Amino acid sequence: KFAAEEKETTINNIKWELSRTQRYVPVLEIEPVELSGATVNNVTGNNAKYLIENGLGVGAIISVCRSGEVIPKHMDTLEPSDVDLPEKCPVCGHTLIWDGVDLKCAFKDCKNIDYSDLQQWCTTIGETDGMAWVLMKQYLDKYEINTLEDLYNIKKGDYVITDLSSRAISITETKVKEFFENLYYNPITAEKALLALNIPRLGESTVKDVIRTNGLVDNLILCANKGYILDDVQRQLLEVVKEATTKSLVENVKKLMHLNYIRERIVGKETENKEIVKVAVTGSLETMKRSAFEKFIEEYGYELSSSIKSCKYLITNNPNSGSSKNRDAQKYGVEIITERDFLSLLGTTDKHTSKDSNTLF
């Protein structure tokens, strides 16, 4: 592999963005540079501690690259500068606190929490092809929906759907109607329901572990109804997820109570308690994009993993290459198999034979 192209530039400004988990994240606005055929204007600052340790203040001269020719990142500080850290939350004005390497707003009633919860909920539960959050927010504002409580006000829900159903609507509004129908009426998978809660540490991998555990989703819905996490459920959680995740669920039980809005529409609360077979992929796929492949193989009981050691198969269209993943597969006795042979195992080869397509069909 060739080393990524690096160039020297200057930090002109530091823009801070409040994340959905109340972390205050820095973005370095730099003097524009051309890297790997693209103009780079912004570089991630990672976190507040990283800025201090690397002297990343306004005026600092740094070297940057595009990691994997995609993500702009800071490589080295050539001339450091003093770092001025923000002191107040830009939304509620409360003093920021240190939380590990991050500055964080710890005010429990910060308006950013309601905004972030609404965004996570709507983009997950209301997910509609071709509809971004910007458009979702435009129509939420139109119907004066600023919180989840506003969204699930019974009169509000009836009014929105009636309004969109009682008149001729544009192509865009057709998408909007689908968006609100997803929020109000359509079935919701247990995975989407849990991911929509915007609870720190409750990510895709953790949610899958919860869903695979018989009865756990039903128990969490029961706790949502009660307004607190039962001791027995806490013990059950500790057997499945890390202690920090269990603690986060306990601390965010108010968010867990949002499940009450949709609990009658949650489907697939439990999955068959069977072993998931892990596979890894190296190199490009011929039949579909990797993201589509990951979702596709879930139906057959497989899970895409980045750890070769825990895999049954390494899938590659160049099985004789000397790549690090191929070497690791040989080291750990993982079977190396081509993409076509793997699809043949699933009995789906005939469905995915186009070399010109990167999609499922």
Tab-separated table of C-alpha atoms in Angstrom:
chain	number	residue	atom	x	y	z
A	1	LYS	CA	0.000	0.000	0.000
A	2	PHE	CA	1.104	3.575	-0.703
A	3	ALA	CA	1.245	6.176	2.055
A	4	ALA	CA	-1.649	8.662	1.937
A	5	GLU	CA	-0.835	12.072	0.452
A	6	GLU	CA	-0.168	14.703	3.139
A	7	LYS	CA	-0.258	18.486	2.823
A	8	GLU	CA	0.483	21.416	5.091
A	9	THR	CA	-2.270	23.865	6.018
A	10	THR	CA	-3.423	26.299	8.708
A	11	ILE	CA	-6.358	26.127	11.119
A	12	ASN	CA	-8.538	29.174	10.417
A	13	ASN	CA	-11.322	28.402	12.883
A	14	ILE	CA	-12.686	25.707	15.178
A	15	LYS	CA	-16.376	24.952	14.853
A	16	TRP	CA	-18.000	23.075	17.735
A	17	GLU	CA	-20.999	20.819	17.195
A	18	LEU	CA	-23.229	19.408	19.928
A	19	SER	CA	-23.782	15.697	19.259
A	20	ARG	CA	-26.941	13.712	19.943
A	21	THR	CA	-25.324	12.409	23.152
A	22	GLN	CA	-24.494	15.965	24.359
A	23	ARG	CA	-20.770	15.715	23.484
A	24	TYR	CA	-19.294	18.976	22.174
A	25	VAL	CA	-17.280	17.861	19.139
A	26	PRO	CA	-14.670	20.102	17.434
A	27	VAL	CA	-14.304	20.441	13.669
A	28	LEU	CA	-11.151	22.125	12.331
A	29	GLU	CA	-11.871	24.626	9.563
A	30	ILE	CA	-8.630	24.787	7.593
A	31	GLU	CA	-7.119	26.707	4.727
A	32	PRO	CA	-8.456	24.656	1.755
A	33	VAL	CA	-6.032	22.098	0.301
A	34	GLU	CA	-6.263	19.633	-2.589
A	35	LEU	CA	-5.902	16.016	-1.451
A	36	SER	CA	-6.408	12.957	-3.654
A	37	GLY	CA	-8.389	14.966	-6.175
A	38	ALA	CA	-10.713	16.659	-3.675
A	39	THR	CA	-10.734	20.060	-1.954
A	40	VAL	CA	-10.580	19.637	1.830
A	41	ASN	CA	-11.985	22.448	3.998
A	42	ASN	CA	-12.733	20.649	7.265
A	43	VAL	CA	-10.900	18.080	9.386
A	44	THR	CA	-12.227	16.280	12.433
A	45	GLY	CA	-10.802	17.498	15.729
A	46	ASN	CA	-11.833	14.249	17.500
A	47	ASN	CA	-12.398	15.692	20.987
A	48	ALA	CA	-11.420	18.533	23.318
A	49	LYS	CA	-8.517	16.653	24.933
A	50	TYR	CA	-7.086	15.840	21.497
A	51	LEU	CA	-6.979	19.561	20.666
A	52	ILE	CA	-5.032	20.362	23.856
A	53	GLU	CA	-2.580	17.473	23.489
A	54	ASN	CA	-1.804	18.410	19.877
A	55	GLY	CA	-1.847	22.208	20.128
A	56	LEU	CA	-4.727	22.487	17.663
A	57	GLY	CA	-5.765	26.083	18.159
A	58	VAL	CA	-6.583	28.780	15.611
A	59	GLY	CA	-3.423	29.631	13.668
A	60	ALA	CA	-1.747	26.255	14.194
A	61	ILE	CA	0.064	24.854	11.157
A	62	ILE	CA	-0.704	21.172	10.635
A	63	SER	CA	-0.329	18.385	8.103
A	64	VAL	CA	-3.472	16.588	6.951
A	65	CYS	CA	-4.352	13.629	4.748
A	66	ARG	CA	-7.433	11.795	3.506
A	67	SER	CA	-7.490	8.469	5.322
A	68	GLY	CA	-8.279	5.795	2.739
A	69	GLU	CA	-8.656	8.709	0.322
A	70	VAL	CA	-11.998	9.441	1.989
A	71	ILE	CA	-11.868	10.916	5.507
A	72	PRO	CA	-9.771	14.077	6.100
A	73	LYS	CA	-7.711	13.749	9.285
A	74	HIS	CA	-4.984	15.544	11.228
A	75	MET	CA	-1.597	13.854	10.921
A	76	ASP	CA	0.915	16.113	12.672
A	77	THR	CA	1.187	19.549	14.277
A	78	LEU	CA	4.041	21.497	12.711
A	79	GLU	CA	3.502	24.746	14.633
A	80	PRO	CA	1.126	24.479	17.632
A	81	SER	CA	-1.144	27.243	18.859
A	82	ASP	CA	-2.966	27.926	22.116
A	83	VAL	CA	-6.337	26.240	22.416
A	84	ASP	CA	-9.368	28.189	23.648
A	85	LEU	CA	-12.043	25.776	24.828
A	86	PRO	CA	-15.735	26.748	25.028
A	87	GLU	CA	-17.219	27.006	28.511
A	88	LYS	CA	-20.977	27.094	27.947
A	89	CYS	CA	-23.461	24.861	26.100
A	90	PRO	CA	-24.566	26.753	22.966
A	91	VAL	CA	-28.164	25.543	23.405
A	92	CYS	CA	-28.971	25.903	27.112
A	93	GLY	CA	-26.060	28.051	28.347
A	94	HIS	CA	-25.087	25.713	31.189
A	95	THR	CA	-21.417	25.163	32.001
A	96	LEU	CA	-19.800	22.307	30.097
A	97	ILE	CA	-18.126	19.540	32.100
A	98	TRP	CA	-15.340	17.085	31.318
A	99	ASP	CA	-16.497	13.556	30.563
A	100	GLY	CA	-13.363	11.564	29.791
A	101	VAL	CA	-11.756	13.191	26.746
A	102	ASP	CA	-14.876	15.213	25.873
A	103	LEU	CA	-16.547	18.415	26.932
A	104	LYS	CA	-20.195	17.647	27.567
A	105	CYS	CA	-23.432	19.387	28.503
A	106	ALA	CA	-24.791	17.578	31.556
A	107	PHE	CA	-27.963	19.652	31.985
A	108	LYS	CA	-30.786	17.090	31.907
A	109	ASP	CA	-33.317	19.550	30.478
A	110	CYS	CA	-31.118	20.880	27.666
A	111	LYS	CA	-33.314	21.485	24.600
A	112	ASN	CA	-30.741	19.688	22.445
A	113	ILE	CA	-31.803	16.405	24.076
A	114	ASP	CA	-35.387	16.790	22.848
A	115	TYR	CA	-34.134	17.785	19.394
A	116	SER	CA	-31.692	14.868	19.172
A	117	ASP	CA	-34.262	12.385	20.452
A	118	LEU	CA	-36.769	13.569	17.856
A	119	GLN	CA	-34.188	13.357	15.058
A	120	GLN	CA	-33.045	9.838	16.001
A	121	TRP	CA	-36.626	8.645	16.383
A	122	CYS	CA	-37.888	10.086	13.105
A	123	THR	CA	-34.916	8.997	10.978
A	124	THR	CA	-35.185	5.462	12.403
A	125	ILE	CA	-38.924	4.804	12.817
A	126	GLY	CA	-39.980	7.096	9.972
A	127	GLU	CA	-37.201	6.003	7.604
A	128	THR	CA	-38.424	6.667	4.065
A	129	ASP	CA	-36.390	6.133	0.910
A	130	GLY	CA	-35.056	9.418	-0.444
A	131	MET	CA	-36.186	11.532	2.528
A	132	ALA	CA	-33.449	13.205	4.549
A	133	TRP	CA	-33.732	14.716	8.019
A	134	VAL	CA	-33.755	18.259	6.578
A	135	LEU	CA	-37.044	17.535	4.779
A	136	MET	CA	-38.450	15.626	7.748
A	137	LYS	CA	-37.731	18.605	10.008
A	138	GLN	CA	-39.360	21.006	7.534
A	139	TYR	CA	-42.664	19.142	7.822
A	140	LEU	CA	-42.356	18.542	11.553
A	141	ASP	CA	-42.042	22.314	11.924
A	142	LYS	CA	-45.041	22.826	9.620
A	143	TYR	CA	-47.174	20.725	11.954
A	144	GLU	CA	-45.580	22.289	15.070
A	145	ILE	CA	-43.926	19.052	16.206
A	146	ASN	CA	-40.878	19.806	18.364
A	147	THR	CA	-40.772	16.788	20.689
A	148	LEU	CA	-41.861	13.148	20.734
A	149	GLU	CA	-44.705	14.174	22.995
A	150	ASP	CA	-45.880	16.567	20.268
A	151	LEU	CA	-45.525	13.842	17.631
A	152	TYR	CA	-47.732	11.362	19.471
A	153	ASN	CA	-50.377	13.773	20.632
A	154	ILE	CA	-53.479	11.894	19.414
A	155	LYS	CA	-55.139	14.949	17.896
A	156	LYS	CA	-51.891	15.939	16.201
A	157	GLY	CA	-51.436	12.542	14.561
A	158	ASP	CA	-55.022	12.456	13.279
A	159	TYR	CA	-54.708	16.004	11.958
A	160	VAL	CA	-51.455	15.371	10.060
A	161	ILE	CA	-52.656	12.224	8.287
A	162	THR	CA	-56.072	13.742	7.548
A	163	ASP	CA	-54.426	16.842	6.087
A	164	LEU	CA	-52.178	14.777	3.796
A	165	SER	CA	-55.020	12.442	2.769
A	166	SER	CA	-57.751	15.017	2.118
A	167	ARG	CA	-56.123	16.938	-0.738
A	168	ALA	CA	-54.028	16.489	-3.848
A	169	ILE	CA	-50.400	16.253	-2.799
A	170	SER	CA	-47.109	16.581	-4.654
A	171	ILE	CA	-44.550	13.828	-5.235
A	172	THR	CA	-42.568	15.196	-2.296
A	173	GLU	CA	-45.645	15.192	-0.071
A	174	THR	CA	-46.309	11.592	-1.070
A	175	LYS	CA	-42.977	10.779	0.563
A	176	VAL	CA	-43.974	12.901	3.544
A	177	LYS	CA	-47.223	10.957	3.895
A	178	GLU	CA	-45.277	7.676	3.841
A	179	PHE	CA	-42.951	9.128	6.492
A	180	PHE	CA	-45.830	9.951	8.846
A	181	GLU	CA	-47.558	6.621	8.172
A	182	ASN	CA	-44.337	4.906	9.275
A	183	LEU	CA	-44.385	7.007	12.442
A	184	TYR	CA	-48.069	6.463	13.242
A	185	TYR	CA	-49.355	3.237	11.677
A	186	ASN	CA	-46.946	0.771	10.071
A	187	PRO	CA	-45.343	-2.201	11.888
A	188	ILE	CA	-41.936	-1.536	13.469
A	189	THR	CA	-39.183	-4.101	13.994
A	190	ALA	CA	-37.869	-4.538	17.520
A	191	GLU	CA	-34.431	-3.522	16.242
A	192	LYS	CA	-35.704	-0.198	14.901
A	193	ALA	CA	-37.692	0.432	18.066
A	194	LEU	CA	-34.629	0.102	20.297
A	195	LEU	CA	-32.276	2.011	17.972
A	196	ALA	CA	-34.777	4.884	17.813
A	197	LEU	CA	-34.475	5.551	21.546
A	198	ASN	CA	-31.223	7.538	21.214
A	199	ILE	CA	-29.788	5.898	24.334
A	200	PRO	CA	-25.988	6.139	24.599
A	201	ARG	CA	-24.209	2.770	24.109
A	202	LEU	CA	-27.349	1.176	22.676
A	203	GLY	CA	-26.015	0.730	19.136
A	204	GLU	CA	-26.661	-1.768	16.353
A	205	SER	CA	-24.430	-4.530	17.714
A	206	THR	CA	-25.813	-4.239	21.260
A	207	VAL	CA	-29.404	-4.159	20.016
A	208	LYS	CA	-28.864	-7.394	18.071
A	209	ASP	CA	-27.609	-9.079	21.251
A	210	VAL	CA	-30.694	-7.866	23.138
A	211	ILE	CA	-33.090	-9.106	20.446
A	212	ARG	CA	-31.446	-12.550	20.351
A	213	THR	CA	-32.092	-13.005	24.069
A	214	ASN	CA	-35.470	-14.644	24.593
A	215	GLY	CA	-37.912	-12.409	26.444
A	216	LEU	CA	-35.575	-9.445	26.923
A	217	VAL	CA	-37.326	-7.070	24.509
A	218	ASP	CA	-40.698	-7.886	26.088
A	219	ASN	CA	-39.184	-7.243	29.521
A	220	LEU	CA	-37.824	-3.866	28.402
A	221	ILE	CA	-41.270	-2.917	27.085
A	222	LEU	CA	-42.696	-3.909	30.478
A	223	CYS	CA	-40.113	-1.665	32.174
A	224	ALA	CA	-41.006	1.153	29.792
A	225	ASN	CA	-44.597	0.852	30.963
A	226	LYS	CA	-43.574	0.897	34.632
A	227	GLY	CA	-41.085	3.756	34.255
A	228	TYR	CA	-38.103	1.977	35.797
A	229	ILE	CA	-35.805	-0.986	35.102
A	230	LEU	CA	-36.751	-4.023	37.196
A	231	ASP	CA	-33.929	-5.684	39.153
A	232	ASP	CA	-34.494	-8.998	37.335
A	233	VAL	CA	-34.241	-7.231	33.982
A	234	GLN	CA	-31.023	-5.508	35.052
A	235	ARG	CA	-29.530	-8.901	35.873
A	236	GLN	CA	-30.715	-10.262	32.533
A	237	LEU	CA	-29.151	-7.289	30.729
A	238	LEU	CA	-25.804	-7.786	32.493
A	239	GLU	CA	-25.634	-11.302	31.046
A	240	VAL	CA	-25.989	-9.899	27.510
A	241	VAL	CA	-24.465	-6.408	27.374
A	242	LYS	CA	-21.691	-4.539	29.146
A	243	GLU	CA	-22.242	-2.995	32.568
A	244	ALA	CA	-21.937	0.510	31.097
A	245	THR	CA	-24.783	-0.218	28.649
A	246	THR	CA	-27.013	-1.516	31.441
A	247	LYS	CA	-26.210	1.602	33.479
A	248	SER	CA	-27.071	3.784	30.480
A	249	LEU	CA	-30.462	2.061	30.116
A	250	VAL	CA	-31.192	2.584	33.804
A	251	GLU	CA	-30.190	6.261	33.606
A	252	ASN	CA	-32.249	6.801	30.445
A	253	VAL	CA	-35.401	5.013	31.497
A	254	LYS	CA	-37.348	8.142	30.515
A	255	LYS	CA	-36.301	7.490	26.917
A	256	LEU	CA	-37.179	3.820	27.253
A	257	MET	CA	-40.711	4.965	28.109
A	258	HIS	CA	-41.023	6.259	24.523
A	259	LEU	CA	-41.648	2.618	23.543
A	260	ASN	CA	-45.135	3.093	24.965
A	261	TYR	CA	-45.970	5.191	21.904
A	262	ILE	CA	-45.407	2.251	19.544
A	263	ARG	CA	-45.449	-0.934	21.639
A	264	GLU	CA	-48.565	-2.332	19.910
A	265	ARG	CA	-46.817	-2.066	16.528
A	266	ILE	CA	-43.494	-3.714	17.453
A	267	VAL	CA	-43.017	-6.999	15.588
A	268	GLY	CA	-40.324	-9.659	15.838
A	269	LYS	CA	-39.729	-9.030	19.517
A	270	GLU	CA	-37.739	-12.243	19.720
A	271	THR	CA	-35.610	-14.082	17.229
A	272	GLU	CA	-34.937	-17.790	17.250
A	273	ASN	CA	-32.216	-18.433	19.790
A	274	LYS	CA	-29.687	-19.903	17.373
A	275	GLU	CA	-25.974	-19.456	16.870
A	276	ILE	CA	-24.989	-16.681	14.476
A	277	VAL	CA	-22.218	-17.665	12.047
A	278	LYS	CA	-19.700	-14.890	11.417
A	279	VAL	CA	-18.012	-14.231	8.092
A	280	ALA	CA	-15.510	-11.641	6.878
A	281	VAL	CA	-15.012	-10.060	3.463
A	282	THR	CA	-11.836	-8.794	1.853
A	283	GLY	CA	-11.682	-6.962	-1.453
A	284	SER	CA	-14.650	-5.800	-3.530
A	285	LEU	CA	-17.817	-7.782	-4.125
A	286	GLU	CA	-19.214	-8.446	-7.607
A	287	THR	CA	-22.890	-9.033	-6.914
A	288	MET	CA	-23.849	-6.275	-4.489
A	289	LYS	CA	-22.564	-3.484	-2.312
A	290	ARG	CA	-21.072	-4.535	1.004
A	291	SER	CA	-23.801	-2.757	3.002
A	292	ALA	CA	-26.481	-4.651	1.044
A	293	PHE	CA	-24.525	-7.894	1.460
A	294	GLU	CA	-24.426	-7.426	5.237
A	295	LYS	CA	-28.205	-7.071	5.438
A	296	PHE	CA	-28.794	-9.879	2.932
A	297	ILE	CA	-26.825	-12.562	4.778
A	298	GLU	CA	-28.602	-11.811	8.084
A	299	GLU	CA	-31.633	-13.638	6.678
A	300	TYR	CA	-29.518	-16.800	6.483
A	301	GLY	CA	-28.086	-16.564	9.990
A	302	TYR	CA	-24.743	-14.963	9.074
A	303	GLU	CA	-23.128	-11.814	10.430
A	304	LEU	CA	-20.362	-9.725	8.862
A	305	SER	CA	-17.359	-9.363	11.164
A	306	SER	CA	-14.067	-7.471	11.067
A	307	SER	CA	-12.360	-10.079	13.258
A	308	ILE	CA	-11.038	-12.982	11.172
A	309	LYS	CA	-10.329	-15.142	14.210
A	310	SER	CA	-14.023	-15.521	15.090
A	311	CYS	CA	-15.194	-16.262	11.514
A	312	LYS	CA	-16.157	-19.481	9.789
A	313	TYR	CA	-15.468	-18.106	6.301
A	314	LEU	CA	-13.351	-15.412	4.691
A	315	ILE	CA	-15.105	-14.370	1.477
A	316	THR	CA	-12.849	-13.059	-1.290
A	317	ASN	CA	-12.775	-12.947	-5.063
A	318	ASN	CA	-8.988	-13.204	-4.946
A	319	PRO	CA	-8.364	-16.219	-2.696
A	320	ASN	CA	-4.673	-16.488	-3.626
A	321	SER	CA	-3.733	-12.919	-2.741
A	322	GLY	CA	-1.238	-12.169	-0.001
A	323	SER	CA	-3.530	-9.745	1.831
A	324	SER	CA	-3.371	-9.509	5.620
A	325	LYS	CA	-6.880	-10.975	5.935
A	326	ASN	CA	-5.932	-13.954	3.768
A	327	ARG	CA	-2.864	-14.545	5.916
A	328	ASP	CA	-4.924	-14.271	9.104
A	329	ALA	CA	-7.467	-16.740	7.730
A	330	GLN	CA	-4.684	-19.251	7.059
A	331	LYS	CA	-3.225	-18.606	10.495
A	332	TYR	CA	-6.518	-19.259	12.337
A	333	GLY	CA	-7.764	-22.057	10.085
A	334	VAL	CA	-10.641	-19.992	8.651
A	335	GLU	CA	-11.939	-21.372	5.343
A	336	ILE	CA	-11.296	-19.037	2.391
A	337	ILE	CA	-14.195	-19.079	-0.059
A	338	THR	CA	-15.151	-17.075	-3.152
A	339	GLU	CA	-18.235	-14.889	-3.244
A	340	ARG	CA	-19.939	-17.159	-5.800
A	341	ASP	CA	-19.232	-20.281	-3.759
A	342	PHE	CA	-20.629	-18.610	-0.635
A	343	LEU	CA	-23.829	-17.594	-2.438
A	344	SER	CA	-24.048	-21.156	-3.726
A	345	LEU	CA	-24.037	-22.361	-0.101
A	346	LEU	CA	-27.055	-20.143	0.489
A	347	GLY	CA	-28.726	-21.441	-2.655
A	348	THR	CA	-28.945	-17.947	-4.159
A	349	THR	CA	-26.347	-18.014	-6.948
A	350	ASP	CA	-28.917	-17.734	-9.729
A	351	LYS	CA	-30.331	-14.545	-8.241
A	352	HIS	CA	-26.991	-12.751	-8.196
A	353	THR	CA	-25.143	-13.375	-11.428
A	354	SER	CA	-24.820	-9.875	-12.892
A	355	LYS	CA	-21.224	-8.654	-12.965
A	356	ASP	CA	-22.422	-5.213	-14.060
A	357	SER	CA	-24.621	-4.555	-11.056
A	358	ASN	CA	-23.708	-3.515	-7.534
A	359	THR	CA	-27.207	-4.062	-6.202
A	360	LEU	CA	-29.181	-7.036	-5.040
A	361	PHE	CA	-31.354	-7.347	-8.122
